[in-house]
Coordinates of C-alpha atoms and ligand atoms in Angstrom, one line a residue:
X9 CA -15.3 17.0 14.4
X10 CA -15.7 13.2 14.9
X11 CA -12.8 11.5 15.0
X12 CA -11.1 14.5 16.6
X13 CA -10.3 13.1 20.4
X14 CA -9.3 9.8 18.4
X15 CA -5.7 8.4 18.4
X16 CA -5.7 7.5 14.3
X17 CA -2.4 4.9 14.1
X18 CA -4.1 3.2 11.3
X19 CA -2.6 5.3 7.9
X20 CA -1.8 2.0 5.9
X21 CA -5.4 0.9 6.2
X22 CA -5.7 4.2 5.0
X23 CA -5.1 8.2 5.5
X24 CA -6.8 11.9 6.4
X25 CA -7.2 13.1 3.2
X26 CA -4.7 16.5 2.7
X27 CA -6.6 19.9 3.0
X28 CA -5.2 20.7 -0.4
X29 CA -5.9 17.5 -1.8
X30 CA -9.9 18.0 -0.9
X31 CA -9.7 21.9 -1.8
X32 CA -8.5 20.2 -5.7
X33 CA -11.6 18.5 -5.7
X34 CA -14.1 20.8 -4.6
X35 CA -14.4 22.9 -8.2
X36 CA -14.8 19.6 -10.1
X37 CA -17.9 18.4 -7.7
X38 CA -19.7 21.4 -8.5
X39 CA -19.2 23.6 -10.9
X40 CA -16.7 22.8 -13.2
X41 CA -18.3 19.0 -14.0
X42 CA -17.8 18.4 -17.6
X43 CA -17.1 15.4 -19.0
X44 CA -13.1 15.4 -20.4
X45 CA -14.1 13.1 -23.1
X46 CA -16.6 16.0 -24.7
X47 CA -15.6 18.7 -27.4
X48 CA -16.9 22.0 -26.2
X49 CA -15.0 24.5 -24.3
X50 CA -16.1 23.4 -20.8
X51 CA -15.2 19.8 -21.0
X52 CA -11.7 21.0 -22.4
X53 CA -11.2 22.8 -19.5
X54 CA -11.7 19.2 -17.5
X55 CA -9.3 17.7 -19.6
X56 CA -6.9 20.0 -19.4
X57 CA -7.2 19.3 -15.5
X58 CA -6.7 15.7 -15.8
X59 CA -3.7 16.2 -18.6
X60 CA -2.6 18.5 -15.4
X61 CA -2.6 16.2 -12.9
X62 CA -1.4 13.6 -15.2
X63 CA 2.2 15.9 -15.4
X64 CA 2.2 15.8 -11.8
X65 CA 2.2 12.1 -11.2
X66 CA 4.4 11.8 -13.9
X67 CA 7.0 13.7 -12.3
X68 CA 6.6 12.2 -9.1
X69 CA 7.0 8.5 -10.5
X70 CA 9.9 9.9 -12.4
X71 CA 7.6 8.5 -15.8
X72 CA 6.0 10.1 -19.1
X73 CA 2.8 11.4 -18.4
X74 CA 2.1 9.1 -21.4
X75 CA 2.9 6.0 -19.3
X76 CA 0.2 7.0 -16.8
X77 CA -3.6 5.4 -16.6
X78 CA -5.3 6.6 -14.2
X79 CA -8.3 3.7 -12.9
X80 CA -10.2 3.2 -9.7
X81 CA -8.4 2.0 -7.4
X82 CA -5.2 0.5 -6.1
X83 CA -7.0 -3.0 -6.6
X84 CA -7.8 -2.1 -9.9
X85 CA -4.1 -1.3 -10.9
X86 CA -2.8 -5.1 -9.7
X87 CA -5.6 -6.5 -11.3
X88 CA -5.1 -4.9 -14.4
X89 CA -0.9 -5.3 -14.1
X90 CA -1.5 -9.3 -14.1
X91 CA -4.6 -10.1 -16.0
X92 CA -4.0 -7.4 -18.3
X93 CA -0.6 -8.9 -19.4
X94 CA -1.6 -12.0 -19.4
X95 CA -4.4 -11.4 -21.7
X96 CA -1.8 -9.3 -24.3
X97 CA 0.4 -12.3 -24.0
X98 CA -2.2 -15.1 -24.9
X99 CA -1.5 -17.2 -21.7
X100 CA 1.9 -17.6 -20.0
X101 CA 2.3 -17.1 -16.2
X102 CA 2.1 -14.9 -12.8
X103 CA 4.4 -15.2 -10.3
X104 CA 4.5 -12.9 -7.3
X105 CA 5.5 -14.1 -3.6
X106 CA 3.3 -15.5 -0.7
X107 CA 3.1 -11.8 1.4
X108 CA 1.6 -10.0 -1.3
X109 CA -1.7 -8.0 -0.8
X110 CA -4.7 -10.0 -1.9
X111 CA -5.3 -7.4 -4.4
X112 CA -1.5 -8.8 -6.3
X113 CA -2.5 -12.4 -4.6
X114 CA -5.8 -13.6 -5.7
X115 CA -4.8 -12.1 -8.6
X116 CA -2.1 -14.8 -9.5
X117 CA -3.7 -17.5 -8.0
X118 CA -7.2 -17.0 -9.9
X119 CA -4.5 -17.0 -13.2
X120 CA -2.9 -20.6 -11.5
X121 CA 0.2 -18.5 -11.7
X122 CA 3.2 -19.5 -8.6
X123 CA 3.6 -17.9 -5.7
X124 CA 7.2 -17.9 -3.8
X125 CA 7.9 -17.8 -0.2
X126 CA 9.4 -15.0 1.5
X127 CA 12.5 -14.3 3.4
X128 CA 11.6 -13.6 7.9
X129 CA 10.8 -10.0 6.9
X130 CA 8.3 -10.7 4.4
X131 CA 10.5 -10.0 1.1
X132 CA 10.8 -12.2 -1.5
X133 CA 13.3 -15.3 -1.2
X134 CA 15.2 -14.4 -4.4
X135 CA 16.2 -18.0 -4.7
X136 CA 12.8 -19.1 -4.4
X137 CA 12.0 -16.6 -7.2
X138 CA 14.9 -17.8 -9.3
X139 CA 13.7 -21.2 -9.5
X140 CA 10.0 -20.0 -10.3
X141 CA 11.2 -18.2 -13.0
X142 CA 11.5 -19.5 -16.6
X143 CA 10.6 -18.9 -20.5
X144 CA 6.9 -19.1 -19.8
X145 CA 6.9 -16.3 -17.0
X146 CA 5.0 -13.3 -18.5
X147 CA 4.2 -11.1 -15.5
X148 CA 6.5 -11.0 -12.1
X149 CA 4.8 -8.5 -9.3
X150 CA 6.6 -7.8 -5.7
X151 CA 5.2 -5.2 -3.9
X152 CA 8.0 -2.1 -2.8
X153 CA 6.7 -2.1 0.7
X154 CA 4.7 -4.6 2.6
X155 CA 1.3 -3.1 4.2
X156 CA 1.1 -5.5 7.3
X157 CA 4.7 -5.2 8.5
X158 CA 6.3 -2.5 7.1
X159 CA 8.9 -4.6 5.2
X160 CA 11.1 -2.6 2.1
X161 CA 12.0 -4.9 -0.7
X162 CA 15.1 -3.8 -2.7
X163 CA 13.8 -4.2 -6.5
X164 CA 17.1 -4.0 -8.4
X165 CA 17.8 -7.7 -7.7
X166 CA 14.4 -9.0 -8.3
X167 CA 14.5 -6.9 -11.8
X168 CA 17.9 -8.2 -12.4
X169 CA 16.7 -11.9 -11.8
X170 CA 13.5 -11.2 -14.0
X171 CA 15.6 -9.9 -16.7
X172 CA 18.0 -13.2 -16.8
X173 CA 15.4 -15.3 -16.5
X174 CA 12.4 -14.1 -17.9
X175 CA 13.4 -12.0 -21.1
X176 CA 9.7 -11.9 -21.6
X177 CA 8.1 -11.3 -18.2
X178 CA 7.7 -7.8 -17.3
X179 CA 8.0 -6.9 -13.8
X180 CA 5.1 -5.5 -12.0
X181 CA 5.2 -3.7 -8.4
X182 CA 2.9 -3.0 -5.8
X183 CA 3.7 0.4 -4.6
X184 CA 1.0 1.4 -2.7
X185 CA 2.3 2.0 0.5
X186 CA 5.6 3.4 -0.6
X187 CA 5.2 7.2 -1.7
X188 CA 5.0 8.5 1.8
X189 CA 8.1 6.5 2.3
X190 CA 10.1 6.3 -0.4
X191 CA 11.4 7.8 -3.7
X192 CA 9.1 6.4 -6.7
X193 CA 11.7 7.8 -8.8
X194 CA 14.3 5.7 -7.6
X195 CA 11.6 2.6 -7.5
X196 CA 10.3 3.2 -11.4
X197 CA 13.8 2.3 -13.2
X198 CA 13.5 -1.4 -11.9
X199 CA 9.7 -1.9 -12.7
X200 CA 7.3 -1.9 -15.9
X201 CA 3.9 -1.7 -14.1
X202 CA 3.8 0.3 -10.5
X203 CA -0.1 0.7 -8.9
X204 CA -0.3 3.6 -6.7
X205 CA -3.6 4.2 -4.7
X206 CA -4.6 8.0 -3.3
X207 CA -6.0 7.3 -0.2
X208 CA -2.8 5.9 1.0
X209 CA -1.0 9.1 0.8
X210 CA -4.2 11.9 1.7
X211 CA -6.2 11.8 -1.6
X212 CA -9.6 10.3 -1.8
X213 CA -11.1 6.8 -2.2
X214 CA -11.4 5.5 -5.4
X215 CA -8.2 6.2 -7.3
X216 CA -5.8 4.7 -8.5
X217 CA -2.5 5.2 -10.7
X218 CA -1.0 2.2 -13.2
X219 CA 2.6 3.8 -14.3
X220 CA 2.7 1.3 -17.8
X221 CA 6.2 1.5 -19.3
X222 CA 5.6 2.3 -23.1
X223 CA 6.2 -0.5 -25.2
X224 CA 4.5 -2.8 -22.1
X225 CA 1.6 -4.7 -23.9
X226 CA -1.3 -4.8 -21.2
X227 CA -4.9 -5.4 -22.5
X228 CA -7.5 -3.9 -20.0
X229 CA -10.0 -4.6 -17.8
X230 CA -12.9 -2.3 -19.2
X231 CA -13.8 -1.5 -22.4
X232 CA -16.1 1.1 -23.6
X233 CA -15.8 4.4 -24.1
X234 CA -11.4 4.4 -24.8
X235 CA -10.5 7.0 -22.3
X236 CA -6.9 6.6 -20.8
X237 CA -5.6 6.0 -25.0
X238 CA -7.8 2.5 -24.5
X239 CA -6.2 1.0 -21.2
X240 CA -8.8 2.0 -19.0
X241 CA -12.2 3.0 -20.1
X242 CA -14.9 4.8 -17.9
X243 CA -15.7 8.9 -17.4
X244 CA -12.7 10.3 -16.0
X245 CA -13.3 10.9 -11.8
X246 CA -11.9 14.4 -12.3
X247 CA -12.0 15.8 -8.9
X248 CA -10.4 12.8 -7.5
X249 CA -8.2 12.8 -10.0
X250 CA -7.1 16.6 -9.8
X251 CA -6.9 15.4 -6.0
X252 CA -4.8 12.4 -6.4
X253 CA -2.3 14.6 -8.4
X254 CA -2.3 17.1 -5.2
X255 CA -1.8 15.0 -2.9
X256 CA 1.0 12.7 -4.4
X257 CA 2.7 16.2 -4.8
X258 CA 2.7 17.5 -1.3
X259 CA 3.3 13.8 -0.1
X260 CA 6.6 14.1 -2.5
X261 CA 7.2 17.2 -1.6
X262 CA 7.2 16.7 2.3
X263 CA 8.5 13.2 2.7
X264 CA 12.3 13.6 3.4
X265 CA 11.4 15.9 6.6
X266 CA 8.1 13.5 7.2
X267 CA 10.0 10.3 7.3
X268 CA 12.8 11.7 9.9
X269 CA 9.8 12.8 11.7
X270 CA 7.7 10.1 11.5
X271 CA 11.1 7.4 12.5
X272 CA 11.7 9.0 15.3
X273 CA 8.0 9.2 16.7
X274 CA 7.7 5.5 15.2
X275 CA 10.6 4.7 17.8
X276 CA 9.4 6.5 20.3
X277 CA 6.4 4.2 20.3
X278 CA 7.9 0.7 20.0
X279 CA 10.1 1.6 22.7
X280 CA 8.0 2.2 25.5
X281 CA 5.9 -0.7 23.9
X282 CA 9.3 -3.3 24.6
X283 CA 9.8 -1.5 27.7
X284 CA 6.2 -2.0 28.7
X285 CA 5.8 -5.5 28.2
X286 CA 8.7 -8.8 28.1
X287 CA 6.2 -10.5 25.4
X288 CA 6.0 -7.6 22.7
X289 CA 8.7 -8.3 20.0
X290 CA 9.0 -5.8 16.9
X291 CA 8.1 -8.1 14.1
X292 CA 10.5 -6.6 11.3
X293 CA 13.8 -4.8 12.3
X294 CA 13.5 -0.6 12.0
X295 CA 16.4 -1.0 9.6
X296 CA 14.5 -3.2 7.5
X297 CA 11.5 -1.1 7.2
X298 CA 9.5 2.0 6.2
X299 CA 9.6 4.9 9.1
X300 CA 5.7 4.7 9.7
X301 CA 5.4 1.4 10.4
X302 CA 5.3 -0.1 14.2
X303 CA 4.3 -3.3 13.4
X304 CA 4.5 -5.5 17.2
X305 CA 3.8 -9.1 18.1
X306 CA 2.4 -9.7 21.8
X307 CA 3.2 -13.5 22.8
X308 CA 0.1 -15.5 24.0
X309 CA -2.2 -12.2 23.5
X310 CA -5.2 -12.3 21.2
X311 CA -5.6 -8.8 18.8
X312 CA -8.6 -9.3 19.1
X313 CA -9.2 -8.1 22.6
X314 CA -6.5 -6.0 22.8
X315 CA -8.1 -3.6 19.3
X316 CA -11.5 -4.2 21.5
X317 CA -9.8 -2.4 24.6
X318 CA -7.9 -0.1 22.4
X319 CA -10.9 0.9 20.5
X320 CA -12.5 1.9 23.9
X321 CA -9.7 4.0 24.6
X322 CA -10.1 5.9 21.4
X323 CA -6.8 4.3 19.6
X324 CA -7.6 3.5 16.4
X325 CA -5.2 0.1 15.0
X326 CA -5.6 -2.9 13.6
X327 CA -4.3 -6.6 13.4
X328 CA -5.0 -8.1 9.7
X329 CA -5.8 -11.5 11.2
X330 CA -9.2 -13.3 9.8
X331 CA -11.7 -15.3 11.3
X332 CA -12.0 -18.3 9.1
X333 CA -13.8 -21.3 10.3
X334 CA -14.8 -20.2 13.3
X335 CA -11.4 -19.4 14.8
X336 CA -8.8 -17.0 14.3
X337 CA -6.0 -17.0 11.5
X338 CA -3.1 -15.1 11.6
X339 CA -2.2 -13.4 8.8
X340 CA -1.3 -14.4 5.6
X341 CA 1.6 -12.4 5.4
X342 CA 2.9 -13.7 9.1
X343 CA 2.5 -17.1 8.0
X344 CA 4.2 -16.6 4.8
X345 CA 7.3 -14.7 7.6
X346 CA 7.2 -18.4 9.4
X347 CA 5.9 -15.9 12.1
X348 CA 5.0 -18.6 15.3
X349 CA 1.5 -19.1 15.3
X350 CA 0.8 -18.5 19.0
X351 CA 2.8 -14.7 18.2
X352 CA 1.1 -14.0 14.9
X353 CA -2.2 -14.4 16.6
X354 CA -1.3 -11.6 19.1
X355 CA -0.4 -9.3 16.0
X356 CA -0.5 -5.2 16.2
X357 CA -0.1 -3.3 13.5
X358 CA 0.1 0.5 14.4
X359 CA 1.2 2.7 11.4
X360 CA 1.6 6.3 11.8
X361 CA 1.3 9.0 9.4
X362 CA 1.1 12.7 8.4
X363 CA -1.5 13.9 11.4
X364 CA 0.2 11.7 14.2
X365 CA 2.1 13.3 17.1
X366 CA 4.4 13.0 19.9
X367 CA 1.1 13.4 22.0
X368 CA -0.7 10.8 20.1
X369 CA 2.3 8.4 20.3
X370 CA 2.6 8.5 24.0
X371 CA -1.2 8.0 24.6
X372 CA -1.3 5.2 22.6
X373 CA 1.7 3.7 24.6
X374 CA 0.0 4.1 27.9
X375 CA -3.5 2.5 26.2
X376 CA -1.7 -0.3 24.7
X377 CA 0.5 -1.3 28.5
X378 CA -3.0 -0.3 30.5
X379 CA -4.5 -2.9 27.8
X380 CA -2.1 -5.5 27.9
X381 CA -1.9 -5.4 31.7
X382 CA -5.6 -6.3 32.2
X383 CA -5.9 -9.0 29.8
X384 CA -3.0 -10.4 31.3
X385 CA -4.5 -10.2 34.8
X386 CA -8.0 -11.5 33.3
X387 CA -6.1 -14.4 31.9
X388 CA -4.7 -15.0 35.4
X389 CA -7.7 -14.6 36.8
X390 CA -9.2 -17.4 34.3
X391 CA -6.7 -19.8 34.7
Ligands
LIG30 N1 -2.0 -2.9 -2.3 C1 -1.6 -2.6 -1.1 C2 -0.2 -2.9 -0.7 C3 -2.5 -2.0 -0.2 O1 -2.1 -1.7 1.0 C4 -3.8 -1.8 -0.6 C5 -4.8 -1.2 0.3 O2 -5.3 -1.8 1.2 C6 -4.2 -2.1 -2.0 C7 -3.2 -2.7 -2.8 C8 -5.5 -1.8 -2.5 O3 -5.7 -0.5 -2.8 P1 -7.2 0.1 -2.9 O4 -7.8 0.2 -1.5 O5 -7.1 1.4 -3.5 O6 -8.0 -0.9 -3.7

């Protein structure tokens, strides 16, 4: 099996899809292939799978299965969630704050909507937000949990703020990386719009879920054939659909026991990482963050060659810096944190999930020291 002698710390980039989840699909790839939108008998029988599936999500979010589209992806979901109310609203604008994905980000910005700073952690300043926010806000968006760092945002205030000053912005959320994390039910009561994507939590690539409150006016992003009651045209993707549903399920179903799991291994890691090494600093206090995340800062290190050296170790993680110009930029989201420059530019972000053990945890620690050990001594060597 490729990938098999591989550490995989990388589940926010994206995760294993479930057994179950790719044993939902399988009927719909081959013989059960009708198109939902038909008449006859046999594409009944695939819309009675995505009306299925449709329940399930529903429950999970804690919404009426009338108040979910299914589209193509988690990018598709923010897009739609500001464009889409912008366009029902007839101008008006997008606010979200500066550690947004890009998905939620370049959204706003291509709309010349406002973007607000963000508190050390990477949550929204709430009295940044409060000054953004006025009469001709139509669309707020602040994502649940942050995919770089791990961060949780509390949504009551933010909804509460919205509310007062806003009456007619509707509040949008990111919540991509939360169901392995957190209770969507507990999330939905806050929000209007929530995006969920199914290969963040062991479905496929390719779907996505917009929860739309009823009464929310959105105008979509294709047209054409009406599925999804008009908010999202295009033949239904009914295997990952049915896949999506299974997966969101089992990912419900399992999280309490995962996330107590997943802390402690999560711990486990950034310890001996501390231990390890005087310059690696945890980025975002445990307490202030989802139980998969083990995002690290390495003073004066570049991520660059430490992913190259962990990558020829077989440890699979990633940084979320970008080349632009020629050199390296941290991150967005660590620049929006106020993150140091010289630390964000030795960024690590390892993210653990439902296939990650104790084993895997403790290799990775001994790569990572092993790996920051020589390029300290080659830096030595060079100076
Ligand atoms: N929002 C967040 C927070 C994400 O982490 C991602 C995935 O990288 C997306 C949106 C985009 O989802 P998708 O890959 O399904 O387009």
């Amino acid at each position: 099996v490729p990938g098999a002698d591989l550490v995989y710390l990388d589940h926010a980039a994206t995760t294993p899809m479930r057994p179950e989840a790719v044993a939902a699909m399988l009927p719909h790839l081959a013989e059960s292939f009708a198109n939902p939108s038909g008449s006859h008998r046999f594409a009944r029988e695939a819309r009675r799978v995505v009306d299925d599936a449709r329940e399930v999500v529903a429950d999970v979010i804690g919404c009426a299965p009338g108040e979910v589209v299914f589209t193509g992806c988690g990018t598709e979901s923010d897009n739609t969630a500001i464009a889409g109310v912008l366009a029902a609203a007839g101008g008006g604008r997008a606010v979200c704050p500066a550690a947004e994905h890009h998905a939620v980000l370049h959204s706003v910005q291509h709309a010349r909507g406002t973007v607000v700073t963000v508190d050390p952690l990477g949550r929204v300043d709430l009295d940044a937000l409060a000054d953004a926010l006025d009469d001709d806000v139509r669309v707020v968006s602040v994502m649940a949990v942050n995919n770089e760092v791990g961060s949780v945002t509390d949504l009551a205030p933010v909804a509460e703020l919205v509310r007062t000053r806003s009456p007619l912005a509707v509040l949008h959320t990111d919540a991509v990386q939360a169901p392995s994390w957190l209770d969507l039910r507990a999330v939905w009561p806050h929000v209007d719009l929530l995006a969920l994507s199914a290969h963040k939590f062991g479905g496929p690539k390719g779907v996505g879920v917009l929860a739309v409150r009823h009464g929310t006016r959105v105008e979509p992003l294709l047209r054409g054939g009406g599925q999804e009651r008009d908010r999202r045209s295009g033949t239904h993707n009914v295997a990952g659909i049915a896949a999506c549903a299974e997966a969101l399920r089992l990912t419900a179903l399992e999280r309490p026991a995962e996330v107590a799991r997943l802390a402690s291994l999560r711990d486990r890691l950034v310890d001996a990482l501390v231990a390890a090494d005087d310059c690696v600093v945890e980025t975002v206090p445990r307490s202030a963050k989802v139980a998969g995340s083990a995002h690290v800062c390495i003073d004066g290190l570049e991520s660059e060659a430490l992913l190259y050296l962990l990558d020829e170790a077989g440890v699979c993680a990633s940084a979320a810096s970008a080349c632009a110009s020629g050199a390296m930029e941290p991150s967005h989201v660590l620049a929006a944190m106020g993150v140091p420059r010289r630390r964000a530019l030795g960024a690590l972000r390892l993210t653990l999930g439902r296939t990650t053990t104790a084993a895997d945890v403790d290799r990775a620690a001994d790569v990572i020291a092993d790996a920051i050990g020589r390029l300290r001594r080659a830096m030595a060597r060079a100076r």
